[in-house]
Coordinates of C-alpha atoms in Angstrom, one line a residue:
X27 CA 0.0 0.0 0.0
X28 CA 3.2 2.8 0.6
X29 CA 4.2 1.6 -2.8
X30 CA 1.1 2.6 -4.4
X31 CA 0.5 6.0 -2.2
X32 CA 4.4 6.9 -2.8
X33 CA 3.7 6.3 -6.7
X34 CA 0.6 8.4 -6.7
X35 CA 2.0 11.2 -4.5
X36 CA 5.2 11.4 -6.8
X37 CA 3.2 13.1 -9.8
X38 CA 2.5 9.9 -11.9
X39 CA -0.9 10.2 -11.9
X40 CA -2.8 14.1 -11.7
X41 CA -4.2 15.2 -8.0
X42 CA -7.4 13.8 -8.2
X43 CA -6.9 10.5 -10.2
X44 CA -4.5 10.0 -7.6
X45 CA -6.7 10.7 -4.9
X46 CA -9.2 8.6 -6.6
X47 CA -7.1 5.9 -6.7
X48 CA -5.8 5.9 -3.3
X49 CA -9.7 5.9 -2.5
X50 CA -10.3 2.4 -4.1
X51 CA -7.1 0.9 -2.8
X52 CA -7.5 1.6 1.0
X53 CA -11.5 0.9 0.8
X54 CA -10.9 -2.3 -1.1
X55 CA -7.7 -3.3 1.2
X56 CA -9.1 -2.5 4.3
X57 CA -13.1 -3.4 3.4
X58 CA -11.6 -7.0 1.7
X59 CA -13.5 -6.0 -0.7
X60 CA -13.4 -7.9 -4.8
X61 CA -12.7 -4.6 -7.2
X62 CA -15.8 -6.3 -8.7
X63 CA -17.7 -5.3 -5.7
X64 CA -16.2 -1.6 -6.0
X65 CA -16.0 -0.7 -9.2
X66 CA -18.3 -1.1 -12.3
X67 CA -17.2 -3.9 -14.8
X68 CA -17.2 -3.5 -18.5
X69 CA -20.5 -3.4 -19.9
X70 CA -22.6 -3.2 -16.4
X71 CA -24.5 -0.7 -15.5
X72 CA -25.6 -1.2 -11.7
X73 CA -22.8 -0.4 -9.1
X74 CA -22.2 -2.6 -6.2
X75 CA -21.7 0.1 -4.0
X76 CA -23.6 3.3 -5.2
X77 CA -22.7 7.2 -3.9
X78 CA -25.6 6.6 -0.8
X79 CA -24.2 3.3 0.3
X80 CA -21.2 5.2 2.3
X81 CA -21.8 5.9 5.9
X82 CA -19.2 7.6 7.9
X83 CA -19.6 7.5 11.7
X84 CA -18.4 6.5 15.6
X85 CA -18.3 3.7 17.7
X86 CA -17.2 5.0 20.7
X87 CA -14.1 6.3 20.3
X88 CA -13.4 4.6 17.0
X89 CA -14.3 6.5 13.6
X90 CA -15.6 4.4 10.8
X91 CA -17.4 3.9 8.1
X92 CA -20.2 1.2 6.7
X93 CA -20.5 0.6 2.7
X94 CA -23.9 -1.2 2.0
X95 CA -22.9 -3.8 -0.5
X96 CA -25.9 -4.1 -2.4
X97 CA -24.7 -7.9 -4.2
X98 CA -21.5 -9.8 -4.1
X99 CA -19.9 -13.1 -5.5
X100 CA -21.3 -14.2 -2.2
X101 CA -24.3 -12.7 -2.1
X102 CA -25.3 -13.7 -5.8
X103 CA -29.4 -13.5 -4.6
X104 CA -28.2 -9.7 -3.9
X105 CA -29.4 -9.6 -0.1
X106 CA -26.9 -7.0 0.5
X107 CA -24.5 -6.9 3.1
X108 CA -23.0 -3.9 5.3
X109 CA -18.7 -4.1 5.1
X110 CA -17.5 -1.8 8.4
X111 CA -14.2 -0.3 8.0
X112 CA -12.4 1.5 10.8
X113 CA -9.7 4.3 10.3
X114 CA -6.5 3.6 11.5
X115 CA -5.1 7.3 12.5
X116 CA -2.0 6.8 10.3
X117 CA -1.0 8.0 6.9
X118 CA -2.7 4.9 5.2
X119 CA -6.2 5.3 6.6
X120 CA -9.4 4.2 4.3
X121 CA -11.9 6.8 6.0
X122 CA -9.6 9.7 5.5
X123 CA -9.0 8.6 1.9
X124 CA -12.2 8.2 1.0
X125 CA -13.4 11.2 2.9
X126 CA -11.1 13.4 0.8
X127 CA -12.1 11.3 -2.4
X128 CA -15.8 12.5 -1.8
X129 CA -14.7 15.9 -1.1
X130 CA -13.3 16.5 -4.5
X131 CA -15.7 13.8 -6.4
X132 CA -18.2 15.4 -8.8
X133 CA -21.6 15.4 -7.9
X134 CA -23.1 12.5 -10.1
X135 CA -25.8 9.8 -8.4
X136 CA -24.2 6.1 -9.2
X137 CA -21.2 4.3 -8.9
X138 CA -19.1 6.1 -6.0
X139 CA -15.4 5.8 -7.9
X140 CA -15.8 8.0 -11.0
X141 CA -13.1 9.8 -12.8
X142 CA -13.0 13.7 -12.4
X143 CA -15.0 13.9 -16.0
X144 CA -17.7 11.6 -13.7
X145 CA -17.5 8.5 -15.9
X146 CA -17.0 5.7 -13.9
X147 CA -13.8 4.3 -13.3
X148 CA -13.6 0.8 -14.1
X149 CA -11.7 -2.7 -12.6
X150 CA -10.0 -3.1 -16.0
X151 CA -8.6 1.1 -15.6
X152 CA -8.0 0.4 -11.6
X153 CA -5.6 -2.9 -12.5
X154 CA -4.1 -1.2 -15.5
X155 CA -3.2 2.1 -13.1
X156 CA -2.1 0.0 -10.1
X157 CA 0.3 -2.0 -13.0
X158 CA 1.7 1.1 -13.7
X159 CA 2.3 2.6 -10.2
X160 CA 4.2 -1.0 -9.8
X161 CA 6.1 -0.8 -12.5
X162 CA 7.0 3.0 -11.6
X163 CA 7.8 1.9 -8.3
X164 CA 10.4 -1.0 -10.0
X165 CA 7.8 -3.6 -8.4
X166 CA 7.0 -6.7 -10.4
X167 CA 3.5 -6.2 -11.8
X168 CA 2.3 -9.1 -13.5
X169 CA 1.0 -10.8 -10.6
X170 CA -1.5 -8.3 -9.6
X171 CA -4.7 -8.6 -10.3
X172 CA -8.4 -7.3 -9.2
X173 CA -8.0 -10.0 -6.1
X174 CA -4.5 -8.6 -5.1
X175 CA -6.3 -6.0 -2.0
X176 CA -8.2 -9.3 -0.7
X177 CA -5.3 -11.0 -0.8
X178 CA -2.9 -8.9 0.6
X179 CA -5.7 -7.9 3.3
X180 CA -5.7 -11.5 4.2
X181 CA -2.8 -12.2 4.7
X182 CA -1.3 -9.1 6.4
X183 CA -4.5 -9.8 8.8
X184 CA -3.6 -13.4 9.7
X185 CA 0.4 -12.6 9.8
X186 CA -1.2 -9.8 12.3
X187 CA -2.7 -12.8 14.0
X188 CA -6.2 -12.1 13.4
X189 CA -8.2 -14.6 14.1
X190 CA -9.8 -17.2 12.0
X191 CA -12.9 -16.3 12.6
X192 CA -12.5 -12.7 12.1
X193 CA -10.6 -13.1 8.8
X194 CA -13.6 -15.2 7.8
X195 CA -15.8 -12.1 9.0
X196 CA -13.6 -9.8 7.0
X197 CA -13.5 -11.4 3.7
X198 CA -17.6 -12.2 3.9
X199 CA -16.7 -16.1 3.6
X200 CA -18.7 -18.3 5.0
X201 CA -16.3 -21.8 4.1
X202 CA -12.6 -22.1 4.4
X203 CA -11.7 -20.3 1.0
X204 CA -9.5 -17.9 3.1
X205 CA -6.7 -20.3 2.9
X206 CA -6.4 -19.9 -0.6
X207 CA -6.0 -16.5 -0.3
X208 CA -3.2 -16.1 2.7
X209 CA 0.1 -16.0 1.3
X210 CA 2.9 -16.7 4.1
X211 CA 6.2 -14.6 3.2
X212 CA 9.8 -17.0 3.5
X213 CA 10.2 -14.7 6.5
X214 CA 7.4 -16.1 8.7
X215 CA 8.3 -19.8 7.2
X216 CA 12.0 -19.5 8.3
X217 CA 10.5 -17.4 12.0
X218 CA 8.8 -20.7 12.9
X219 CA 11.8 -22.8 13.8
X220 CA 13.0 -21.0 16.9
X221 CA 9.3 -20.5 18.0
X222 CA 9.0 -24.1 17.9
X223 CA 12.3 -23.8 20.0
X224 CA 11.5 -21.6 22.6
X225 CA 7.4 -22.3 22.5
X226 CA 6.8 -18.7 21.5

């Protein structure tokens, strides 16, 4: 995620498609949301998430945000779901970036994540523009793709040592799929062997 906001901030992209952008990548990072679920595919019409689905508030001393999901790939009979979010009072916070996205957003009902002309942005711009930012940033790029945010949210979570149960809760996944998307890095392979030492 500092790759991507360092790439933005550096000029590659112009004030508010970077602030756009930086918008979708904490809200689907932090929200484990599918870009599907975010952002209008091509050819559709009806937004996931639409400009009134966003809800900033407080629980207790904690400031969030709720984004109504109106259908999902697990929510295909399009129930809806509601996806909290809380900010994390550091420089890669998804309520303060999308609060300043819908400060300088145009006023257009719809999709939430439009471009400054108010066309929508779409998955296939957002993976094209993320490429880029890698490949700015001398980060390999072909292996992103519109799953990289769940899968990097899953498994910075569970190298956190979120629970199962709240990873689960996170990514909306009601079977054990979540182990397909946890990567674990050679450092926390090669960390195990004096934990299994010491017990820690």
């Amino acid at each position: 995620m500092k790759i991507l906001k360092a790439a933005w901030e550096s000029g590659l992209e112009d004030q508010f498609t970077a602030c756009l952008l930086w918008a979708v990548a904490c809200t689907a990072f932090f929200g484990c949301f599918r870009l599907g679920e975010l952002l209008l595919l091509k050819g559709t019409e009806v937004p996931a998430v639409g400009d009134l689905d966003i809800f900033f508030h407080r629980v207790g001393s904690r400031s969030g945000m709720v984004i109504g999901l109106r259908f999902s790939k697990t929510d295909q009979k399009g129930r809806g779901t509601k996806v909290h979010v809380g900010a994390t009072s550091t420089d890669i916070c998804p309520v303060v970036a999308l609060q300043n996205y819908m400060v300088v957003r145009p006023a257009r009902q719809g999709t939430v994540f439009v471009r400054v002309d108010g066309s929508p942005l779409l998955k296939s711009t957002l993976v094209q523009l993320v490429r880029k930012a890698l490949f700015h940033s001398g980060v390999g790029q072909a292996s992103y793709s519109g799953h990289s945010f769940g899968i990097g949210a899953a498994t910075v979570a569970a190298e956190a040592g979120v629970p199962v149960h709240l990873l689960k809760a996170m990514e909306r996944w009601n079977s054990d799929v979540y182990l397909a998307y946890v990567r674990t890095s050679p450092e926390t392979l090669v960390s195990l062997a004096p934990k299994m030492v010491s017990g820690r």
